[in-house]
Coordinates of C-alpha atoms and ligand atoms in Angstrom, one line a residue:
M1 CA 52.4 25.9 315.0
K2 CA 52.4 29.5 316.0
N3 CA 49.8 30.6 318.5
P4 CA 47.1 32.7 316.8
S5 CA 47.1 36.3 317.7
V6 CA 45.2 39.5 317.1
T7 CA 47.0 42.5 315.4
A8 CA 46.8 45.6 317.4
A9 CA 47.4 49.4 317.2
L10 CA 47.9 51.7 320.1
I11 CA 46.6 55.2 319.9
G12 CA 48.1 57.5 322.6
C13 CA 51.7 56.8 323.7
G14 CA 51.7 58.8 327.0
G15 CA 51.9 57.8 330.7
I16 CA 49.7 54.7 330.9
A17 CA 50.9 53.5 327.5
Q18 CA 54.5 53.6 328.7
S19 CA 53.8 52.2 332.1
Q20 CA 51.5 49.5 331.1
H21 CA 50.0 49.1 327.5
L22 CA 53.3 49.2 325.5
P23 CA 55.1 46.5 327.7
N24 CA 51.9 44.5 328.0
L25 CA 50.9 44.6 324.4
S26 CA 54.4 43.7 323.3
R27 CA 54.6 40.7 325.7
A28 CA 51.0 39.3 325.4
A29 CA 51.2 35.9 323.7
N30 CA 47.9 36.4 321.9
I31 CA 48.6 40.0 320.6
R32 CA 51.0 41.4 317.9
L33 CA 51.5 45.1 318.2
K34 CA 51.8 46.4 314.7
T35 CA 51.4 50.1 315.0
V36 CA 51.7 53.0 317.5
C37 CA 50.0 56.3 317.0
D38 CA 50.2 59.7 318.8
V39 CA 49.8 63.3 317.7
N40 CA 53.2 63.7 319.2
A41 CA 55.8 62.3 316.7
D42 CA 58.4 62.1 319.4
A43 CA 56.2 59.9 321.6
V44 CA 55.7 57.6 318.5
A45 CA 59.5 57.4 317.8
V46 CA 60.3 56.5 321.5
A47 CA 57.5 53.8 321.6
R48 CA 58.6 52.3 318.3
K49 CA 62.3 52.2 319.3
T50 CA 61.7 51.0 322.8
Y51 CA 59.3 48.1 321.9
G52 CA 60.4 47.4 318.2
V53 CA 57.0 48.3 316.9
P54 CA 56.9 47.9 313.0
H55 CA 54.9 51.0 312.3
G56 CA 54.3 54.5 313.7
T57 CA 52.0 57.3 312.6
T58 CA 50.6 60.7 313.9
Q59 CA 47.4 60.1 311.9
S60 CA 44.8 57.9 313.6
G61 CA 43.0 57.6 310.2
E62 CA 46.0 55.4 309.0
V63 CA 45.2 53.0 311.9
F64 CA 41.6 52.8 311.0
A65 CA 42.3 52.3 307.3
D66 CA 44.6 49.4 307.9
P67 CA 42.7 46.1 307.2
E68 CA 45.3 44.0 309.2
I69 CA 44.5 45.8 312.5
D70 CA 41.9 43.8 314.5
L71 CA 42.1 45.7 317.8
V72 CA 42.6 49.4 318.5
V73 CA 43.8 50.3 322.1
V74 CA 42.9 53.9 322.9
A75 CA 44.7 55.7 325.7
T76 CA 44.5 59.4 325.1
K77 CA 42.2 61.2 327.5
E78 CA 38.4 61.3 327.8
D79 CA 38.1 64.3 325.4
F80 CA 39.4 62.1 322.5
Q81 CA 38.5 58.6 323.7
V82 CA 34.8 58.7 322.5
P83 CA 35.4 60.0 319.0
L84 CA 38.4 57.6 318.4
T85 CA 36.4 54.6 319.7
C86 CA 33.5 55.5 317.5
A87 CA 35.8 55.9 314.5
A88 CA 37.6 52.6 315.2
L89 CA 34.1 50.8 315.6
A90 CA 32.9 52.4 312.3
A91 CA 36.0 51.0 310.6
G92 CA 35.3 47.5 311.9
K93 CA 37.8 47.3 314.6
H94 CA 37.5 45.9 318.2
V95 CA 38.4 48.5 320.9
Y96 CA 40.2 48.5 324.3
V97 CA 39.6 52.1 325.6
E98 CA 41.0 53.6 328.8
K99 CA 38.8 54.9 331.6
P100 CA 37.1 57.3 332.1
L101 CA 35.6 56.5 328.7
A102 CA 34.0 59.9 328.6
S103 CA 33.2 63.0 330.7
T104 CA 29.5 62.6 330.7
P105 CA 26.9 59.7 330.6
A106 CA 25.5 61.0 327.2
E107 CA 28.9 60.5 325.6
C108 CA 29.0 56.8 327.0
E109 CA 25.7 56.4 325.3
Q110 CA 27.2 57.4 322.0
V111 CA 29.7 54.5 322.3
I112 CA 27.0 52.0 323.3
A113 CA 25.1 52.9 320.1
A114 CA 28.3 52.8 318.0
R115 CA 29.1 49.4 319.5
A116 CA 25.7 48.1 318.8
A117 CA 26.0 49.2 315.2
S118 CA 29.4 47.6 314.7
G119 CA 28.9 44.3 316.6
K120 CA 32.5 44.6 317.8
I121 CA 33.9 44.4 321.4
V122 CA 34.4 47.6 323.4
H123 CA 36.4 46.8 326.5
V124 CA 36.8 49.9 328.9
G125 CA 39.9 49.9 331.0
L126 CA 38.2 49.5 334.4
N127 CA 40.9 46.8 334.9
R128 CA 40.6 46.2 338.6
R129 CA 38.2 43.4 337.9
F130 CA 41.2 41.5 336.3
A131 CA 43.5 42.0 339.3
P132 CA 44.4 38.5 340.7
A133 CA 43.5 39.7 344.2
C134 CA 40.0 41.0 343.1
R135 CA 39.3 37.7 341.3
D136 CA 40.1 35.9 344.6
I137 CA 37.7 38.3 346.5
A138 CA 35.0 37.7 343.9
R139 CA 35.3 34.0 344.2
I140 CA 35.3 34.1 348.1
L141 CA 32.2 36.5 348.0
Q142 CA 30.4 34.0 345.8
K143 CA 30.9 31.3 348.4
R144 CA 29.9 33.5 351.4
G145 CA 26.7 35.0 350.2
G146 CA 28.2 38.2 349.0
A147 CA 29.2 41.5 350.7
T148 CA 27.1 43.4 353.2
N149 CA 29.4 46.2 354.1
I150 CA 32.5 47.6 352.1
Y151 CA 35.0 50.3 352.8
A152 CA 37.2 51.3 349.9
R153 CA 40.0 53.9 349.9
I154 CA 41.5 55.3 346.8
S155 CA 44.1 58.0 347.8
D156 CA 47.2 59.4 346.3
A157 CA 49.3 62.4 345.5
Y158 CA 46.8 63.8 342.9
W159 CA 47.9 67.3 344.1
D160 CA 51.2 66.3 342.4
W161 CA 50.5 64.2 339.2
G162 CA 47.0 65.5 338.5
K163 CA 47.5 69.2 339.3
S164 CA 46.6 70.2 335.7
N165 CA 43.0 68.9 336.3
P166 CA 40.4 71.1 337.7
P167 CA 39.7 70.6 341.4
G168 CA 36.9 68.1 342.3
I169 CA 37.1 66.1 339.0
R170 CA 39.0 63.1 340.7
V171 CA 35.6 61.5 341.2
I172 CA 35.4 61.1 337.4
H173 CA 39.0 60.2 336.8
E174 CA 39.9 57.9 339.7
V175 CA 36.8 56.9 341.7
C176 CA 35.3 55.4 338.5
H177 CA 37.6 52.4 339.2
V178 CA 36.0 52.0 342.7
F179 CA 32.5 52.5 341.5
D180 CA 33.0 49.7 338.9
L181 CA 34.7 47.4 341.4
L182 CA 31.9 47.8 343.9
R183 CA 29.2 47.2 341.3
W184 CA 31.2 44.1 340.1
L185 CA 31.8 42.7 343.5
T186 CA 28.2 43.3 344.8
G187 CA 26.7 42.2 341.5
A188 CA 24.2 45.2 342.0
E189 CA 23.5 48.7 341.0
A190 CA 23.6 51.5 343.6
E191 CA 20.3 53.0 344.5
S192 CA 21.6 56.0 346.4
V193 CA 24.8 58.1 346.8
Y194 CA 25.7 60.7 349.4
C195 CA 29.0 62.8 349.2
A196 CA 30.5 64.8 352.0
C197 CA 33.4 67.0 350.9
G198 CA 36.1 68.4 353.1
R199 CA 38.1 70.2 350.4
P200 CA 38.2 69.5 346.7
D201 CA 39.4 65.9 346.1
D202 CA 39.1 65.0 349.8
E203 CA 35.6 63.3 349.9
I204 CA 33.7 60.5 351.5
Y205 CA 30.8 58.8 349.5
T206 CA 28.2 56.6 351.0
L207 CA 26.4 54.2 348.6
K208 CA 23.6 51.8 349.1
F209 CA 23.3 49.0 346.7
K210 CA 20.2 47.2 345.6
S211 CA 21.7 43.9 347.0
G212 CA 21.5 45.5 350.5
C213 CA 25.2 46.1 350.7
V214 CA 26.3 49.6 352.0
A215 CA 29.6 51.1 351.1
T216 CA 31.8 53.9 352.0
I217 CA 34.5 55.3 349.7
M218 CA 37.3 57.5 350.9
N219 CA 38.6 59.5 348.0
S220 CA 41.7 61.6 348.7
G221 CA 43.9 63.3 346.2
Q222 CA 45.8 65.0 348.9
V223 CA 48.1 62.4 350.5
T224 CA 51.8 61.6 350.0
W225 CA 53.3 59.0 347.7
D226 CA 54.4 56.7 350.6
L227 CA 50.7 55.6 351.5
P228 CA 49.7 52.6 349.4
K229 CA 46.9 53.9 347.0
E230 CA 44.0 51.4 347.4
R231 CA 42.4 49.4 350.2
L232 CA 39.3 47.4 350.6
E233 CA 37.7 46.0 353.6
I234 CA 34.7 43.8 353.2
V235 CA 32.2 42.2 355.5
T236 CA 30.7 39.0 354.0
R237 CA 27.1 37.9 354.5
E238 CA 28.0 34.6 356.1
Y239 CA 30.2 35.8 359.0
G240 CA 33.6 36.7 357.7
A241 CA 35.7 39.6 356.6
L242 CA 38.3 40.4 353.8
V243 CA 41.0 43.1 353.8
L244 CA 43.0 43.8 350.6
E245 CA 46.0 46.2 350.8
E246 CA 46.9 47.7 347.4
F247 CA 46.4 44.4 345.4
V248 CA 49.4 42.8 347.1
E249 CA 48.1 41.2 350.2
L250 CA 44.7 39.8 350.9
K251 CA 43.8 38.8 354.5
T252 CA 40.7 36.7 355.4
Y253 CA 38.9 36.5 358.7
G254 CA 36.5 33.8 359.7
C255 CA 37.0 32.0 356.4
R256 CA 38.4 28.7 357.6
D257 CA 38.5 27.3 354.0
E258 CA 40.7 30.1 352.8
P259 CA 44.3 31.0 353.4
V260 CA 44.6 33.6 356.2
V261 CA 47.1 35.7 354.1
T262 CA 47.6 35.6 350.3
T263 CA 50.3 37.7 348.7
Y264 CA 50.5 38.8 345.1
A265 CA 53.9 39.2 343.4
G266 CA 52.9 42.3 341.6
H267 CA 53.4 43.7 338.1
T268 CA 56.5 43.2 336.1
H269 CA 57.9 46.2 334.3
P270 CA 60.8 46.7 331.8
G271 CA 63.8 48.0 333.7
G272 CA 62.3 47.0 337.1
E273 CA 61.4 43.4 336.2
Y274 CA 62.9 41.6 339.2
T275 CA 63.3 44.4 341.7
H276 CA 60.3 43.8 343.9
K277 CA 58.5 40.7 342.8
P278 CA 60.2 38.2 345.2
L279 CA 59.8 40.5 348.1
F280 CA 56.1 41.2 347.5
A281 CA 55.5 37.5 347.0
Q282 CA 57.1 36.7 350.3
L283 CA 56.2 39.7 352.5
G284 CA 53.2 41.3 350.9
A285 CA 52.0 44.7 352.1
S286 CA 55.1 45.3 354.3
A287 CA 57.4 45.0 351.4
L288 CA 55.2 47.3 349.3
E289 CA 55.1 49.8 352.0
A290 CA 58.9 49.8 352.5
F291 CA 59.3 50.3 348.7
R292 CA 56.9 53.3 348.7
R293 CA 58.5 54.8 351.8
M294 CA 61.9 54.5 350.3
R295 CA 60.9 56.1 347.1
W296 CA 59.2 59.1 348.9
E297 CA 62.1 59.5 351.2
M298 CA 64.5 59.7 348.3
R299 CA 62.4 62.3 346.5
L300 CA 62.2 64.5 349.7
R301 CA 66.0 64.2 350.0
R302 CA 66.6 65.0 346.4
D303 CA 64.2 67.9 346.5
S304 CA 65.7 69.4 349.7
G305 CA 69.2 69.3 348.1
E306 CA 70.4 66.6 350.6
L307 CA 71.0 64.3 347.6
D308 CA 72.5 65.5 344.3
G309 CA 69.7 65.7 341.8
E310 CA 72.0 65.7 338.9
D311 CA 73.7 62.3 340.1
A312 CA 73.3 59.9 337.3
E313 CA 73.0 56.8 339.5
L314 CA 70.2 58.5 341.6
Q315 CA 68.4 59.5 338.4
R316 CA 68.7 56.0 337.0
F317 CA 67.3 54.6 340.3
M318 CA 64.4 57.1 340.4
D319 CA 63.5 56.9 336.7
Q320 CA 64.2 53.4 335.5
S321 CA 65.3 50.8 337.9
F322 CA 62.4 51.6 340.2
P323 CA 59.1 51.9 338.3
H324 CA 56.4 54.3 339.2
V325 CA 55.0 53.1 342.7
N326 CA 51.4 52.9 341.5
Y327 CA 52.5 50.3 338.8
L328 CA 54.5 47.9 341.1
V329 CA 51.3 46.0 341.8
D330 CA 49.1 44.0 339.5
K331 CA 45.8 45.8 339.0
G332 CA 44.9 43.6 336.1
W333 CA 46.1 45.8 333.1
R334 CA 47.8 42.9 331.2
A335 CA 45.1 40.3 331.9
A336 CA 42.4 42.7 330.7
L337 CA 44.1 43.2 327.3
E338 CA 44.8 39.5 326.9
H339 CA 41.1 38.8 327.8
T340 CA 40.1 41.3 325.0
A341 CA 42.3 39.3 322.5
D342 CA 41.0 35.9 323.6
C343 CA 37.4 37.2 323.1
I344 CA 38.3 38.4 319.6
L345 CA 39.9 35.0 318.8
G346 CA 36.7 33.3 320.0
R347 CA 38.5 31.6 322.9
A348 CA 36.6 33.4 325.7
T349 CA 33.3 35.1 326.4
F350 CA 33.6 38.8 327.3
Y351 CA 33.4 39.4 331.1
G352 CA 35.3 42.7 331.2
A353 CA 33.7 46.2 331.7
G354 CA 31.8 47.3 328.7
P355 CA 30.5 50.8 327.8
E356 CA 27.4 50.1 329.9
D357 CA 29.7 49.7 332.9
A358 CA 31.4 53.0 332.0
L359 CA 27.9 54.6 331.7
A360 CA 27.1 53.3 335.3
A361 CA 30.3 54.6 336.6
S362 CA 29.7 58.0 334.9
Q363 CA 26.1 58.1 336.3
L364 CA 27.5 57.5 339.8
A365 CA 30.1 60.2 339.5
E366 CA 27.4 62.7 338.2
A367 CA 25.2 61.7 341.2
A368 CA 28.1 62.1 343.6
I369 CA 28.9 65.6 342.2
R370 CA 25.2 66.5 342.6
S371 CA 25.2 65.3 346.2
R372 CA 28.4 67.3 346.9
E373 CA 26.8 70.4 345.5
S374 CA 23.3 70.0 347.2
G375 CA 24.4 68.2 350.4
E376 CA 21.5 65.8 349.8
V377 CA 21.3 62.1 349.2
V378 CA 20.9 61.5 345.5
R379 CA 18.7 58.5 344.5
L380 CA 19.5 56.8 341.2
Ligands
NAD401 N1 43.5 52.1 333.9 C1 44.4 52.7 334.6 O1 44.7 52.3 335.8 C2 44.9 54.0 334.2 C3 46.0 54.6 334.7 C4 46.5 55.8 334.1 C5 45.8 56.5 333.2 N2 44.7 55.9 332.7 C6 43.9 56.7 331.7 O2 44.6 56.5 330.4 C7 44.2 57.7 329.7 C8 45.6 58.3 329.2 O3 46.2 58.8 330.4 P1 47.8 59.2 330.4 O4 48.1 59.5 331.8 O5 48.5 58.2 329.6 O6 47.8 60.5 329.5 P2 48.9 61.3 328.9 O7 48.5 62.7 328.6 O8 50.2 61.0 329.5 O9 49.0 60.5 327.4 C9 48.0 60.7 326.4 C10 48.7 60.7 325.1 O10 47.7 60.6 324.0 C11 48.1 61.5 323.0 N3 47.0 62.0 322.3 C12 46.1 62.9 322.8 N4 45.1 63.1 321.8 C13 45.4 62.3 320.8 C14 44.7 62.1 319.6 N5 43.6 62.6 319.2 N6 45.4 61.1 318.7 C15 46.5 60.5 319.1 N7 47.2 60.8 320.2 C16 46.6 61.6 321.1 C17 49.0 62.6 323.7 O11 49.9 63.2 322.8 C18 49.7 61.8 324.8 O12 51.0 61.3 324.4 C19 43.4 58.6 330.5 O13 42.1 58.4 330.1 C20 43.7 58.1 332.0 O14 42.6 58.4 332.8 C21 44.2 54.7 333.1

């Protein structure tokens, strides 16, 4: 007998859709991707052709009017994510919507109200909770009395890919992932935030959680592509420590009942399916670092004219055979979507990030911005 599946539509066929949601939706065993929608007709055509999606439209209203659609995945940008989510809920659909859900806490509250009125699931794409490495950390923390001290770094070439955004907004766009991960790992709300800013998007935050855990976040949008993007260092209440490098290698210290090193094979991606996984599985962070350095080096050599930018083989290597470095590792994107479908099918109880979690992340970002402006600790 065929496995039951939910019928889904994707609204927004841009960067994250092409890197993650389209391949993941078309491969998930419990999801059938019926429709893709984008205001850009070319993006719809490319998505349909690449993934064999039966229907395409530029009108989101068509998605909401289709009685066959159970789940709407929204990946536009925060200016449209709230109205599209509310419209989908009003049409009786479940929703998976990308982070940041909204620009302000008040908009997150609109979604909370719309979700309550509909009784449907709203899963916000704060997907780090579903990364296999983060699930291992959560399990270890549970056994060791939780975390007392955390350092988290989220840094990348935002000056490059995020340059159309106003300076200082990365705390809303990117640090929301870390705020959510810290709340989830500590099982607690933050009681205070302090932000020290060197230059826009180069910031340090200090947070105190109600569990007693203190955390430092380094947020930098000013580094180069070769540095792995995310790192966590955690001190556990019962003597021990955990260090996670970019979701690909977890080291434990003082935890004799855990492996000293665990490596994670990473994400699979069309066109780069088998490139890196065996190396990541065997070598962990050193393989990831070599891949990132190689990619950065090739870009520098191409941009300086040392390599022929028109060379077809180089272009294929840069664009297809080697997926975007931030998507080489498994940050839980696919598992988050599959969990949403399992909840709709009644096979699982929802444990993803809901709109309340998006609200908490948005409130933390707002408090961090207030601290940045005032130079004072902001109490929540
Ligand atoms: N969870 C993650 O790790 C992760 C990673 C990257 C991006 N994101 C988030 O995903 C969202 C999308 O980011 P992106 O980089 O793909 O952006 P993008 O600009 O590349 O793509 C957005 C797409 O949505 C379409 N669109 C915009 N408004 C629309 C509307 N009203 N109806 C239909 N289509 C519409 C655009 O034409 C575009 O094709 C953002 O909120 C971003 O923060 C999340």
